[in-house]
Amino acid sequence: MRWIGLASCLICTWVNADLLIDTPLTFGRMAISDNNQVSSTTLTRNGNQSYTGRILVIEKGTPGAYTLTGLPAFTTLSLTPSLPAYSALTIPGSAQFVITALDYPSTVKADINGDAQFTLGGTLSTSGNGQPYLGPADYQIMLNIDISY
């Protein structure tokens, strides 16, 4: 089994607002016994995590928590992720991970101060192409989410 540390990042496209990463979305540390089939782990916004196939979660992940600031008070925002999102190939000879689904609120509302908070979970899958995942290593995924109002 290979030990894999995994983190994903959030990038938002936004005008006239700041994004604060309160807690980054991470899927935890995991071992992958082989990559001959697609395996996945799902982390919900409330922190429940499950896995299927050849992934074994060694250290549980954490949902992402984010705050947008500088918005007009009581503005309703729509979140639209761009999926699938693949890991950067920073490790030669290693397979890629992919985020195939997100657990997110479709809308969030700014408070009286113009701040809006939301949490994010998702499903991370292996490629299933037989190529190994090398570790220990941190795999990062840049996740684009359009936020509009």
Coordinates of C-alpha atoms in Angstrom, one line a residue:
M1 CA 0.0 0.0 0.0
R2 CA 1.1 3.5 -0.7
W3 CA 0.6 6.4 1.8
I4 CA -0.9 9.4 0.1
G5 CA -1.5 12.9 1.7
L6 CA -4.0 14.8 -0.2
A7 CA -5.1 18.5 -0.2
S8 CA -7.2 20.5 -2.6
C9 CA -7.4 24.2 -3.0
L10 CA -10.2 26.5 -3.9
I11 CA -10.0 29.3 -6.4
C12 CA -13.0 31.6 -6.9
T13 CA -13.7 33.9 -9.7
W14 CA -15.2 37.0 -8.1
V15 CA -15.5 40.8 -8.5
N16 CA -15.5 43.2 -5.6
A17 CA -15.1 40.5 -2.8
D18 CA -12.4 38.8 -0.9
L19 CA -12.2 35.1 -0.3
L20 CA -10.9 33.9 3.1
I21 CA -10.0 30.2 3.5
D22 CA -11.1 29.4 7.0
T23 CA -10.3 25.7 6.6
P24 CA -9.1 24.2 3.3
L25 CA -10.9 21.2 1.8
T26 CA -8.8 18.1 2.4
F27 CA -9.6 14.4 1.8
G28 CA -7.1 13.3 4.4
R29 CA -4.3 10.7 4.2
M30 CA -5.0 7.5 2.4
A31 CA -3.4 4.4 1.1
I32 CA -4.2 3.0 -2.3
S33 CA -3.4 -0.7 -2.7
D34 CA -3.7 -0.7 -6.5
N35 CA -5.1 1.5 -9.2
N36 CA -6.6 -1.1 -11.5
Q37 CA -10.2 0.1 -10.8
V38 CA -11.7 3.5 -10.1
S39 CA -11.9 4.0 -6.3
S40 CA -13.3 7.0 -4.4
T41 CA -13.8 8.7 -1.1
T42 CA -16.7 11.0 -0.4
L43 CA -16.5 13.7 2.3
T44 CA -19.7 15.5 3.1
R45 CA -20.0 19.1 4.2
N46 CA -20.8 17.9 7.8
G47 CA -17.6 15.8 7.9
N48 CA -18.8 12.3 7.3
Q49 CA -16.4 10.3 5.1
S50 CA -16.8 7.0 3.2
Y51 CA -14.7 5.2 0.7
T52 CA -15.1 2.5 -1.9
G53 CA -12.7 0.2 -3.9
R54 CA -9.0 0.3 -3.2
I55 CA -8.8 3.5 -1.2
L56 CA -8.3 3.2 2.6
V57 CA -8.6 6.4 4.5
I58 CA -5.9 6.5 7.2
E59 CA -6.5 10.0 8.4
K60 CA -9.9 11.6 7.9
G61 CA -10.3 14.7 5.8
T62 CA -11.9 17.9 6.7
P63 CA -14.6 19.9 4.8
G64 CA -13.6 23.2 3.5
A65 CA -14.9 26.4 5.1
Y66 CA -14.8 29.7 3.3
T67 CA -15.9 33.3 3.8
L68 CA -16.5 35.9 1.2
T69 CA -16.2 39.5 2.5
G70 CA -17.0 42.9 1.1
L71 CA -20.3 42.0 -0.4
P72 CA -23.5 44.1 -0.3
A73 CA -25.5 43.2 2.8
F74 CA -28.1 40.4 2.4
T75 CA -27.0 39.5 -1.2
T76 CA -27.8 36.0 -2.4
L77 CA -24.9 34.4 -4.2
S78 CA -25.0 31.4 -6.6
L79 CA -22.1 28.9 -6.6
T80 CA -21.3 27.0 -9.8
P81 CA -18.3 24.6 -9.7
S82 CA -16.3 23.6 -12.7
L83 CA -16.0 19.8 -12.6
P84 CA -14.2 17.5 -13.1
A85 CA -11.1 18.9 -11.5
Y86 CA -7.8 17.0 -11.8
S87 CA -4.7 17.0 -9.6
A88 CA -1.6 18.7 -10.9
L89 CA 1.0 16.3 -12.1
T90 CA 3.9 17.5 -10.0
I91 CA 5.2 13.9 -9.4
P92 CA 6.5 12.2 -12.6
G93 CA 5.1 8.7 -13.1
S94 CA 2.2 9.2 -10.7
A95 CA -1.5 8.9 -11.6
Q96 CA -3.9 11.9 -11.2
F97 CA -6.8 12.2 -8.7
V98 CA -10.0 13.8 -9.9
I99 CA -12.8 15.6 -7.9
T100 CA -16.0 14.3 -9.6
A101 CA -18.7 15.8 -7.4
L102 CA -19.0 18.5 -4.8
D103 CA -21.3 18.7 -1.8
Y104 CA -22.0 22.5 -1.6
P105 CA -24.9 24.9 -1.1
S106 CA -26.2 26.1 -4.5
T107 CA -26.8 29.5 -2.9
V108 CA -25.5 31.4 0.1
K109 CA -26.6 34.7 1.6
A110 CA -24.5 37.5 2.8
D111 CA -25.2 38.8 6.3
I112 CA -25.7 42.5 7.4
N113 CA -21.9 43.0 7.3
G114 CA -21.6 41.7 3.7
D115 CA -20.0 38.4 4.7
A116 CA -21.1 35.0 3.3
Q117 CA -19.9 31.7 4.6
F118 CA -20.1 28.2 3.1
T119 CA -18.7 24.8 3.5
L120 CA -17.6 22.3 0.9
G121 CA -17.3 18.6 0.6
G122 CA -16.9 16.3 -2.4
T123 CA -16.0 13.1 -4.0
L124 CA -12.4 12.3 -4.9
S125 CA -11.7 9.4 -7.3
T126 CA -8.6 7.6 -8.6
S127 CA -8.0 7.2 -12.3
G128 CA -8.4 3.4 -12.4
N129 CA -5.8 3.2 -15.2
G130 CA -3.3 1.0 -13.4
Q131 CA -0.7 3.7 -13.1
P132 CA 0.6 4.0 -9.5
Y133 CA 0.2 6.8 -7.0
L134 CA 3.6 7.7 -5.6
G135 CA 3.9 8.7 -2.0
P136 CA 4.2 9.9 0.6
A137 CA 3.1 13.0 -1.3
D138 CA 0.6 15.8 -1.2
Y139 CA -1.6 16.0 -4.3
Q140 CA -3.2 19.3 -4.9
I141 CA -6.3 20.2 -7.0
M142 CA -7.2 23.7 -8.1
L143 CA -10.9 23.9 -8.0
N144 CA -12.7 26.7 -9.8
I145 CA -16.0 27.9 -8.5
D146 CA -17.9 30.7 -10.2
I147 CA -19.7 32.9 -7.7
S148 CA -22.4 35.2 -9.0
Y149 CA -25.3 37.4 -7.8

